[in-house]
PDB file of C-alpha atoms in Angstrom:
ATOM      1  CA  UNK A 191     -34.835 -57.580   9.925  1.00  0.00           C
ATOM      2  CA  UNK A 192     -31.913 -56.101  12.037  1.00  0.00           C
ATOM      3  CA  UNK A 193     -30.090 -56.378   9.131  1.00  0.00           C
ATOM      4  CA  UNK A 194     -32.648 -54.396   7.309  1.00  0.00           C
ATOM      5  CA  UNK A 195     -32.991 -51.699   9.769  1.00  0.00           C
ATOM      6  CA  UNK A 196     -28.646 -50.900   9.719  1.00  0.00           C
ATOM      7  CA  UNK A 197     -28.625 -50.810   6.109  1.00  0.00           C
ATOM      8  CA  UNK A 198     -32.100 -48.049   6.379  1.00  0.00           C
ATOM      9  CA  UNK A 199     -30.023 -46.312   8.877  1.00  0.00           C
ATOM     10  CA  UNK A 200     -26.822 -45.917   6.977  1.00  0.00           C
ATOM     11  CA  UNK A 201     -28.881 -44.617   4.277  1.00  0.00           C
ATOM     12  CA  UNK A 202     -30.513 -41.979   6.353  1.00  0.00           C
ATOM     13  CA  UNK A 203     -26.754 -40.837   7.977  1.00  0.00           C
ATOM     14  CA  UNK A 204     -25.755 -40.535   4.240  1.00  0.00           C
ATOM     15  CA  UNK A 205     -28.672 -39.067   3.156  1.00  0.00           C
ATOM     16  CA  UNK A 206     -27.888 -36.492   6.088  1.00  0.00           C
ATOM     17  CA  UNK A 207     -24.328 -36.135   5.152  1.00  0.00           C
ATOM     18  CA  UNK A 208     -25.192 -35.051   1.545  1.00  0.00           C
ATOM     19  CA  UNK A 209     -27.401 -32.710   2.865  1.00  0.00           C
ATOM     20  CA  UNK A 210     -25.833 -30.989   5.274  1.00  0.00           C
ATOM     21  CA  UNK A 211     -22.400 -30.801   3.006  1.00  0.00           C
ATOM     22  CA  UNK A 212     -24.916 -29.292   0.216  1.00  0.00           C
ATOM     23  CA  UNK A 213     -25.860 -26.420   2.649  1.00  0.00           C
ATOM     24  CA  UNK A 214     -22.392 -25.783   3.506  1.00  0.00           C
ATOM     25  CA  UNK A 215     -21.452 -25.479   0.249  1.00  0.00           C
ATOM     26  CA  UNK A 216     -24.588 -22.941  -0.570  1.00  0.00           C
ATOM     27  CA  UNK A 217     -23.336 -21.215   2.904  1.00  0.00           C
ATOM     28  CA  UNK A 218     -19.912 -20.403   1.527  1.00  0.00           C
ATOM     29  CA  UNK A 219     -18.158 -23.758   1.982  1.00  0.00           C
ATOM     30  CA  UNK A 220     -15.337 -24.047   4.989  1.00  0.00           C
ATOM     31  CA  UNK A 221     -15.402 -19.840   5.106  1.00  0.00           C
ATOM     32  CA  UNK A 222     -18.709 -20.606   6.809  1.00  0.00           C
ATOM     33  CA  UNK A 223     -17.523 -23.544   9.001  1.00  0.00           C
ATOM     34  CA  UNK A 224     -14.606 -21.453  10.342  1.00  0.00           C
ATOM     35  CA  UNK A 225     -16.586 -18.335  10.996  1.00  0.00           C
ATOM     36  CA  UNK A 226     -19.698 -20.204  12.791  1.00  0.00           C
ATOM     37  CA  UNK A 227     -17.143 -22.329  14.756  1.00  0.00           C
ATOM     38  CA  UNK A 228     -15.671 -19.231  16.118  1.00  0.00           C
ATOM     39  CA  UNK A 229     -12.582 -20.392  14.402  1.00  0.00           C
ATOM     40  CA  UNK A 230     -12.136 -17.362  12.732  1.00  0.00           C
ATOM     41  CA  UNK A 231     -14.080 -13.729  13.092  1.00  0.00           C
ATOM     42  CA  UNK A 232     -15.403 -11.715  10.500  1.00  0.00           C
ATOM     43  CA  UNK A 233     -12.838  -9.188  11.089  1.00  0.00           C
ATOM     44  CA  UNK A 234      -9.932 -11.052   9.718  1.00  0.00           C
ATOM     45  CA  UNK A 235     -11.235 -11.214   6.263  1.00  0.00           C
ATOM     46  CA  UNK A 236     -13.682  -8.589   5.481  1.00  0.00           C
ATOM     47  CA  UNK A 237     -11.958  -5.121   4.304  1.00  0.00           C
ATOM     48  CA  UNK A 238     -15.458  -3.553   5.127  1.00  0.00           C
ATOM     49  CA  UNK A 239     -13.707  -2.938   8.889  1.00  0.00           C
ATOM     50  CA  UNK A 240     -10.532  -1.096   7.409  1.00  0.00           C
ATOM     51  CA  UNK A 241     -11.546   3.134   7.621  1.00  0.00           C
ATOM     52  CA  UNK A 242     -10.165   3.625   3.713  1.00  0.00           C
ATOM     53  CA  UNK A 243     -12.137   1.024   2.586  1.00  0.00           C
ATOM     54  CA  UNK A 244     -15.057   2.596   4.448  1.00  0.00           C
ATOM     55  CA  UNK A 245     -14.432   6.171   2.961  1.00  0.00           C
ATOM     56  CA  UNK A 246     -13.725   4.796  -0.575  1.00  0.00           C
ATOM     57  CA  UNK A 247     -16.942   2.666  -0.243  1.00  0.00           C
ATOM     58  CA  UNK A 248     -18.753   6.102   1.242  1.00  0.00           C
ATOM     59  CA  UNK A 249     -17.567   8.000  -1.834  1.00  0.00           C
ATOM     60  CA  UNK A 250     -18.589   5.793  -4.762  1.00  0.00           C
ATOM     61  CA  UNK A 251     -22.193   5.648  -2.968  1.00  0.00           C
ATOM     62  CA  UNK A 252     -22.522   9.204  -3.335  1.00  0.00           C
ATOM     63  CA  UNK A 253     -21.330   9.707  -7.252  1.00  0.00           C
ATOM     64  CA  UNK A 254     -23.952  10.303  -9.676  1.00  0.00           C
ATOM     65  CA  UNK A 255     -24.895   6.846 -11.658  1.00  0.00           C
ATOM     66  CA  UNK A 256     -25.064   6.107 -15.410  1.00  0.00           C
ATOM     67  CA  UNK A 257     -26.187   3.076 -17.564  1.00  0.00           C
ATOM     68  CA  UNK A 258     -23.065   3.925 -19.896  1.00  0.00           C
ATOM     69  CA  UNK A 259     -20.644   2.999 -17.078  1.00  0.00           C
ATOM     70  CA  UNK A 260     -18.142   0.393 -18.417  1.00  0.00           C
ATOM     71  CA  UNK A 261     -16.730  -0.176 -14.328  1.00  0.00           C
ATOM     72  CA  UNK A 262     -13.172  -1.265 -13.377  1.00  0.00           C
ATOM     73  CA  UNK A 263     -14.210  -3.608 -10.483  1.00  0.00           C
ATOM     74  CA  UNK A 264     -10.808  -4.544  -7.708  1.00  0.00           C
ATOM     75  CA  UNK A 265      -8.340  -3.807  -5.181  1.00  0.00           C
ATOM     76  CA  UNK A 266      -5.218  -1.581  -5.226  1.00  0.00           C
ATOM     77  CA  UNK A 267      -3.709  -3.298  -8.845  1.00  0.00           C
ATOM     78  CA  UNK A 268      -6.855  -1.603 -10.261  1.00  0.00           C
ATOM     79  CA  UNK A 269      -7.289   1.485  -8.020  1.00  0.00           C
ATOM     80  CA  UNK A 270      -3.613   2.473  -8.736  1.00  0.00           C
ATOM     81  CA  UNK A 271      -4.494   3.225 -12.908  1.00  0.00           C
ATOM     82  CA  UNK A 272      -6.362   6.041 -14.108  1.00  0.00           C
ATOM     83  CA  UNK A 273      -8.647   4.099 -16.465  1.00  0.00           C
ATOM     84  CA  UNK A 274     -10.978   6.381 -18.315  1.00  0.00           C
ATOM     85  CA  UNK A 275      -7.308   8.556 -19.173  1.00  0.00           C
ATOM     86  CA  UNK A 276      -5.183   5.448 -20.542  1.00  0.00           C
ATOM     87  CA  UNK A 277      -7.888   3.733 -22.668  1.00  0.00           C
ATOM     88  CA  UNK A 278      -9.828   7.539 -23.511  1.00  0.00           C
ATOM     89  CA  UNK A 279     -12.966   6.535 -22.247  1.00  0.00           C
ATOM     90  CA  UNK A 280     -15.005   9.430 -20.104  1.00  0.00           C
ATOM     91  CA  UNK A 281     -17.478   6.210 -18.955  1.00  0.00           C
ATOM     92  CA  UNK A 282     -14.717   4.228 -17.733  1.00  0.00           C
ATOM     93  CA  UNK A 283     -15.326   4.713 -13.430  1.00  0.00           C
ATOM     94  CA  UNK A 284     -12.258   3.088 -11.661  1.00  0.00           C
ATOM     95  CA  UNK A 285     -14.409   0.872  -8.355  1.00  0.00           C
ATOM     96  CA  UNK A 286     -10.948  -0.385  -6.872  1.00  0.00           C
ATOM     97  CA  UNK A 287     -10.162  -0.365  -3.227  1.00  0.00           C
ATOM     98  CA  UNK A 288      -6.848  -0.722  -2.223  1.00  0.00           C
ATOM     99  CA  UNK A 289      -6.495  -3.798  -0.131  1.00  0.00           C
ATOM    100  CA  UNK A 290      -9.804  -5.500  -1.167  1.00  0.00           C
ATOM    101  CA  UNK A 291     -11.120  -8.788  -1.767  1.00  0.00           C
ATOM    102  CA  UNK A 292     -13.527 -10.919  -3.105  1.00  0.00           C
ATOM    103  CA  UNK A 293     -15.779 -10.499   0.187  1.00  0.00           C
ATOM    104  CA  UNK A 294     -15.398  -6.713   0.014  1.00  0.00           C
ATOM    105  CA  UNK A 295     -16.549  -6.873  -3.382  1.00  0.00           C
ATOM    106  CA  UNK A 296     -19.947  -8.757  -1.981  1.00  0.00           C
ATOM    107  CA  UNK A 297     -20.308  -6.285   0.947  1.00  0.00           C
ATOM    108  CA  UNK A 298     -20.293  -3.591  -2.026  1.00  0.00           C
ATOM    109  CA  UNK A 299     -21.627  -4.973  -5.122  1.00  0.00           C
ATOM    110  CA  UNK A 300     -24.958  -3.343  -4.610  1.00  0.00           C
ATOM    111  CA  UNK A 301     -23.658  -0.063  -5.084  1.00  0.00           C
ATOM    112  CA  UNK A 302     -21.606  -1.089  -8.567  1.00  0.00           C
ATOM    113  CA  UNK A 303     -25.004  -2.727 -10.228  1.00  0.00           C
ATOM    114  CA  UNK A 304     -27.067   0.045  -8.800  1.00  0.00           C
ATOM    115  CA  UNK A 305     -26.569   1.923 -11.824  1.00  0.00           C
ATOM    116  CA  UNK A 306     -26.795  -1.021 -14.179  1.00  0.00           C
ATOM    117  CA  UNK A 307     -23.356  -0.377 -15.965  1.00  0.00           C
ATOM    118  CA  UNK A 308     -22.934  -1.426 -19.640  1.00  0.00           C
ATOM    119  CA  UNK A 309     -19.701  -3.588 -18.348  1.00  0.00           C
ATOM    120  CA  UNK A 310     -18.013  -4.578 -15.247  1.00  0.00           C
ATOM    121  CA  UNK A 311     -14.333  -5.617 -15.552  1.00  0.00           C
ATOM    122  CA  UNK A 312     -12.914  -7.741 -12.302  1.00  0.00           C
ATOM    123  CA  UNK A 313      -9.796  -8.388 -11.280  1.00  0.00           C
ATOM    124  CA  UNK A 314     -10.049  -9.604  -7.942  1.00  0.00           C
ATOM    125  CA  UNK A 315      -8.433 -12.051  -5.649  1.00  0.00           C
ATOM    126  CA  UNK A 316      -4.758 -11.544  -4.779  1.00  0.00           C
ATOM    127  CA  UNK A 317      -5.575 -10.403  -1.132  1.00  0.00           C
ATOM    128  CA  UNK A 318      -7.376 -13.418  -0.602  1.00  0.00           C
ATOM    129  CA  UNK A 319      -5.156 -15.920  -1.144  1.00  0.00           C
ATOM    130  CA  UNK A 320      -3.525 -14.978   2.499  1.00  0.00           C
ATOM    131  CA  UNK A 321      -6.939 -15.654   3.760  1.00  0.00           C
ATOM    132  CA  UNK A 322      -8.595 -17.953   1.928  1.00  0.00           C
ATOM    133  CA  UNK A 323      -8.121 -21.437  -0.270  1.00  0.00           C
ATOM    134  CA  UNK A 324      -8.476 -21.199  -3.978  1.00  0.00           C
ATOM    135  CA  UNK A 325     -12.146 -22.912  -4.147  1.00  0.00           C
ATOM    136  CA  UNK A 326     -13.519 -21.089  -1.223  1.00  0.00           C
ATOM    137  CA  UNK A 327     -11.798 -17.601  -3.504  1.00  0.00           C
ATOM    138  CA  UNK A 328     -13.721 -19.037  -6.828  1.00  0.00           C
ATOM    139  CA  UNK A 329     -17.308 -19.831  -4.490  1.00  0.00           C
ATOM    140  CA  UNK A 330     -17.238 -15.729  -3.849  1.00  0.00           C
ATOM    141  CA  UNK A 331     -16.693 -15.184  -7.123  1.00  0.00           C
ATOM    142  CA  UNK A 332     -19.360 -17.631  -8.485  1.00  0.00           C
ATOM    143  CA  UNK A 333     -21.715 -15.490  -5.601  1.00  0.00           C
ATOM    144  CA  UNK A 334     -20.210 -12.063  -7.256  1.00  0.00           C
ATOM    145  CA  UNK A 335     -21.503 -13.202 -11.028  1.00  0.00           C
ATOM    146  CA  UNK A 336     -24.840 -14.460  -9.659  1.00  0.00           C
ATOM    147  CA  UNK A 337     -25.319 -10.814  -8.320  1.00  0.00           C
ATOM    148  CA  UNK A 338     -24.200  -8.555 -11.053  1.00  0.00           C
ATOM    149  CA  UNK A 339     -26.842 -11.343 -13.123  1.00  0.00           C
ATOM    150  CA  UNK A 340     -29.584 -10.847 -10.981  1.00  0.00           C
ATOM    151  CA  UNK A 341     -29.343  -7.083  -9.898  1.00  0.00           C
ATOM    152  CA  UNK A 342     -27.879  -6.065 -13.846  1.00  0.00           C
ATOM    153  CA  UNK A 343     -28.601  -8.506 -16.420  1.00  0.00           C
ATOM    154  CA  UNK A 344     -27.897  -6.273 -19.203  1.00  0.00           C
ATOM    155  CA  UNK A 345     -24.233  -5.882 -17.969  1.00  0.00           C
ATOM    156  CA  UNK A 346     -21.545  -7.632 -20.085  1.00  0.00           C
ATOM    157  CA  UNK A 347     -19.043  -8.686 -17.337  1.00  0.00           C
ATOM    158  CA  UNK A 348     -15.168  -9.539 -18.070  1.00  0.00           C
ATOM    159  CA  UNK A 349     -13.058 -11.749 -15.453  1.00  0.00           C
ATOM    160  CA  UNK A 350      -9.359 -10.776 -15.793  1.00  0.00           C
ATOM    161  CA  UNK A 351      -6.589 -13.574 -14.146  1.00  0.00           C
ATOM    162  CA  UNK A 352      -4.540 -12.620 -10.888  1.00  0.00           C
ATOM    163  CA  UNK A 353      -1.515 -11.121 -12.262  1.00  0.00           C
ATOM    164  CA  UNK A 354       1.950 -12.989 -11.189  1.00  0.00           C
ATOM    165  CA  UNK A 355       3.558 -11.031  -8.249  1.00  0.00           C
ATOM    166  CA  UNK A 356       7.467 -11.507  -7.582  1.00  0.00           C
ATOM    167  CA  UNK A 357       6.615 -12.458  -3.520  1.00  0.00           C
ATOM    168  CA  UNK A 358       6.526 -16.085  -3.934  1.00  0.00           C
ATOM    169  CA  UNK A 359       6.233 -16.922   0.133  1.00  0.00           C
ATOM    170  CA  UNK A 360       3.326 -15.249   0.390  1.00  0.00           C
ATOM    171  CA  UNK A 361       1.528 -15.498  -2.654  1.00  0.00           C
ATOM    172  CA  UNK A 362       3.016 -18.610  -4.313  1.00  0.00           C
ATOM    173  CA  UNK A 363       3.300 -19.341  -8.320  1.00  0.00           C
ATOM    174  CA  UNK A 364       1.284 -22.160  -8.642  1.00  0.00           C
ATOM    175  CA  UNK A 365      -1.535 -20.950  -5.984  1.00  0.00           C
ATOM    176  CA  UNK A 366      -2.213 -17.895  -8.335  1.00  0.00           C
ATOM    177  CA  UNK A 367      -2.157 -20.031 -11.127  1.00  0.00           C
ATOM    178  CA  UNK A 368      -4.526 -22.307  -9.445  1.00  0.00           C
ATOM    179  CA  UNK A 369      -6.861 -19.222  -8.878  1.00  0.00           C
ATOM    180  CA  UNK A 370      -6.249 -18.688 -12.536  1.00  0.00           C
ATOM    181  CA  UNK A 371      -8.146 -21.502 -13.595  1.00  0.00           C
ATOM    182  CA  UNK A 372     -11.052 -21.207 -10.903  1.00  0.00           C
ATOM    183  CA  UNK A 373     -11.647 -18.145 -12.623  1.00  0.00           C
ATOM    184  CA  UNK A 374     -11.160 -19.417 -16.331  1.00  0.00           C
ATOM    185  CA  UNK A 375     -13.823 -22.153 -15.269  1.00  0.00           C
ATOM    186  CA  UNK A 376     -16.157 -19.691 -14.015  1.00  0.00           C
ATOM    187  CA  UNK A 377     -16.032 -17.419 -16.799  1.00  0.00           C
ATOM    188  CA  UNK A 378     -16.874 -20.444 -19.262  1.00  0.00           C
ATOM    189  CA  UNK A 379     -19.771 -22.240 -17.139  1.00  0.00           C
ATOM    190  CA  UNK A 380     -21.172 -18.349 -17.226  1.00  0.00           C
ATOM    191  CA  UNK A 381     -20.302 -17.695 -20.961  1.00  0.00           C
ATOM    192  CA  UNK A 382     -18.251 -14.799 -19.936  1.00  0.00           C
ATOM    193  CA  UNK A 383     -15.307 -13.364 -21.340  1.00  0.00           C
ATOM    194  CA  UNK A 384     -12.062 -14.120 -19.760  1.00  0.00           C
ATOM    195  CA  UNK A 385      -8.947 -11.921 -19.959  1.00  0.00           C
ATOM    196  CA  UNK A 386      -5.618 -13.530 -19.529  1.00  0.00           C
ATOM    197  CA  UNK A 387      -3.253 -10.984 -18.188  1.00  0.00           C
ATOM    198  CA  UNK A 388      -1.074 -13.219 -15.884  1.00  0.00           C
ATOM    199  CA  UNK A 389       0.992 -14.537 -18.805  1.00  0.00           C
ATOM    200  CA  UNK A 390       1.384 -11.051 -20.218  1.00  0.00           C
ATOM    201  CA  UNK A 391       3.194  -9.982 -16.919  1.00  0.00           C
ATOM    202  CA  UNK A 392       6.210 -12.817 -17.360  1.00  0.00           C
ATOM    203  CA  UNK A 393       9.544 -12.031 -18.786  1.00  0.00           C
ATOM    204  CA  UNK A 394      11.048 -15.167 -21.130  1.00  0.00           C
ATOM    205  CA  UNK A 395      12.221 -16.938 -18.106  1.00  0.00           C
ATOM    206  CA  UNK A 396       8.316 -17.163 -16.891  1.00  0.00           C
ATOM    207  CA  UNK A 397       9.049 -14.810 -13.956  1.00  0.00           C
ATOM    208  CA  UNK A 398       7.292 -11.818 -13.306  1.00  0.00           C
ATOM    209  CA  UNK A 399       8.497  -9.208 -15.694  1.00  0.00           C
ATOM    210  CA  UNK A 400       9.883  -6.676 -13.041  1.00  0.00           C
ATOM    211  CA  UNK A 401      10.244  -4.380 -15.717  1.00  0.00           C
ATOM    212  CA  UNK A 402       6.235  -3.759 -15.748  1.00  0.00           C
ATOM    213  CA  UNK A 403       6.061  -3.271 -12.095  1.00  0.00           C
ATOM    214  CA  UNK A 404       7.623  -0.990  -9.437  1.00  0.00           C
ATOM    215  CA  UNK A 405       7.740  -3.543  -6.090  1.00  0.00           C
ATOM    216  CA  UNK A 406       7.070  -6.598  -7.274  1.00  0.00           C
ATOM    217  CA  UNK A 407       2.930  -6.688  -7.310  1.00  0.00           C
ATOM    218  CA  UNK A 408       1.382  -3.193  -8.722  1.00  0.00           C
ATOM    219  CA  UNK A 409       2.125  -2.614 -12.468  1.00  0.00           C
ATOM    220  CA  UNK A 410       4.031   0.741 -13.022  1.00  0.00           C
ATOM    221  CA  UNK A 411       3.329   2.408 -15.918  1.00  0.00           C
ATOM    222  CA  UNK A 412       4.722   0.498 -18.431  1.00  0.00           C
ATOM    223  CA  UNK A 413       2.677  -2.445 -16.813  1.00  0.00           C
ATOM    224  CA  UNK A 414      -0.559  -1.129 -17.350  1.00  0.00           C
ATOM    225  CA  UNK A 415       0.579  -0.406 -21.430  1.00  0.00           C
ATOM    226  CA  UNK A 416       0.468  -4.212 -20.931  1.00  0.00           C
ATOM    227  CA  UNK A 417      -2.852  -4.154 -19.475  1.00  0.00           C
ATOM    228  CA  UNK A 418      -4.666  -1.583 -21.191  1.00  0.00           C
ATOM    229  CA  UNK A 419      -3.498  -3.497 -24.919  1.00  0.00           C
ATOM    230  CA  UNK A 420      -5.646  -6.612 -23.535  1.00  0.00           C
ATOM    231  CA  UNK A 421      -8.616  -4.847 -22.400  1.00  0.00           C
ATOM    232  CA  UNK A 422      -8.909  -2.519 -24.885  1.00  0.00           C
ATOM    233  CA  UNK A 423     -10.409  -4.413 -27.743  1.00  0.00           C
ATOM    234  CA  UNK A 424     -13.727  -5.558 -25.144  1.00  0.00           C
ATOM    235  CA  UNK A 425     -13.846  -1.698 -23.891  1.00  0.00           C
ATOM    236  CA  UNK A 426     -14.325  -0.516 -27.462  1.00  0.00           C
ATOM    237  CA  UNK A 427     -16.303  -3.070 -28.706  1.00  0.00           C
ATOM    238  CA  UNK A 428     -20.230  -2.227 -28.826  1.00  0.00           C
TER     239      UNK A 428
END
């Protein structure tokens, strides 16, 4: 009988286990551990609190909307480009936010599907690596597609890989192509299309090609040549 009654109770504590590691995971995974724990505030990882953010954020609420919109979705590699000039598209909007991530994108994807854009193109990510591991990174973006699915479903939506940077302390080679393949995971599990830019940005020694970039992380404008000859084919296309 005792015997009995430990093996009922182990089952129970595992039973618990699973479940409380299954809400985590729903929660946001160790992001939410660390930020209930007091660990780690809000403020350290959420752009929302930076002023430009705030006034770039402002801004797009206030521009008129259209179903047409194909949007560039990211932070400052995105912002940087004038989009709708290089590929010759007037419904191409440029959404980047210098210094964003994928939890600024959350705080302000209701404003990007608000006008239920033909296509969303994201390139997302780089900031958080500082921040954040590379599953808890691919959890927000898993949480980004379920929105734009829910709030948009007509949208067609296009995940483009973390471009290679030339500051390997900080964001390290094999982290980014870690992040990489997150990504090219998510895109398949979701049937969505996924852009591989990171391999495009390497010169023949498999560094980044600093000849397609101006300090070693933001194409110049030879860089986004490179860019705008992989994205072009899924802008034009119907």
């Amino acid at each position: 009988m005792k015997k009995l009654i430990f093996i009922l109770s182990l089952l129970a504590n595992l039973m618990f286990i699973i479940g409380f590691g299954y809400f985590i995971h729903k929660k946001g995974g160790v992001t939410y551990l660390r930020t209930k724990m007091g660990l780690r505030s809000e403020k350290t990882f959420s752009p929302k609190h930076n002023n430009y953010w705030n006034r770039k954020y402002s801004l797009f609420q206030v521009l008129p909307n259209d179903s047409t919109e194909i949007i560039f979705l990211g932070n400052s590699i995105t912002e940087w480009c004038e989009w709708s000039e290089l590929l010759e598209n007037p419904n191409i909007k440029n959404r980047g936010i210098s210094g964003d991530n994928t939890i600024g994108l959350l705080d302000r994807l209701d404003e990007v599907v608000e006008s239920q854009p033909k296509k969303i193109f994201i390139e997302v990510g780089i900031n958080d690596i500082k921040i954040l591991n590379t599953y808890e990174i691919a959890h927000n973006y898993e949480s980004i597609i379920q929105i734009i699915k829910q709030e948009s479903p007509s949208t067609n939506i296009y995940l483009q890989s973390i471009i290679p940077t030339n500051f390997f302390d900080t964001f390290h080679p094999d982290t980014i192509r870690a992040l990489n393949n997150q990504i090219k995971r998510i895109a398949s599990e979701n049937s969505l299309i996924y852009i591989d830019l990171h391999d495009l940005f390497l010169d023949e020694k498999g560094n980044f090609d600093m000849t397609l970039s101006y300090d070693g992380i933001h194409p110049n404008g030879k860089g986004y040549l490179v860019w705008k000859k992989a994205v072009e084919p899924f802008v034009n296309e119907p």
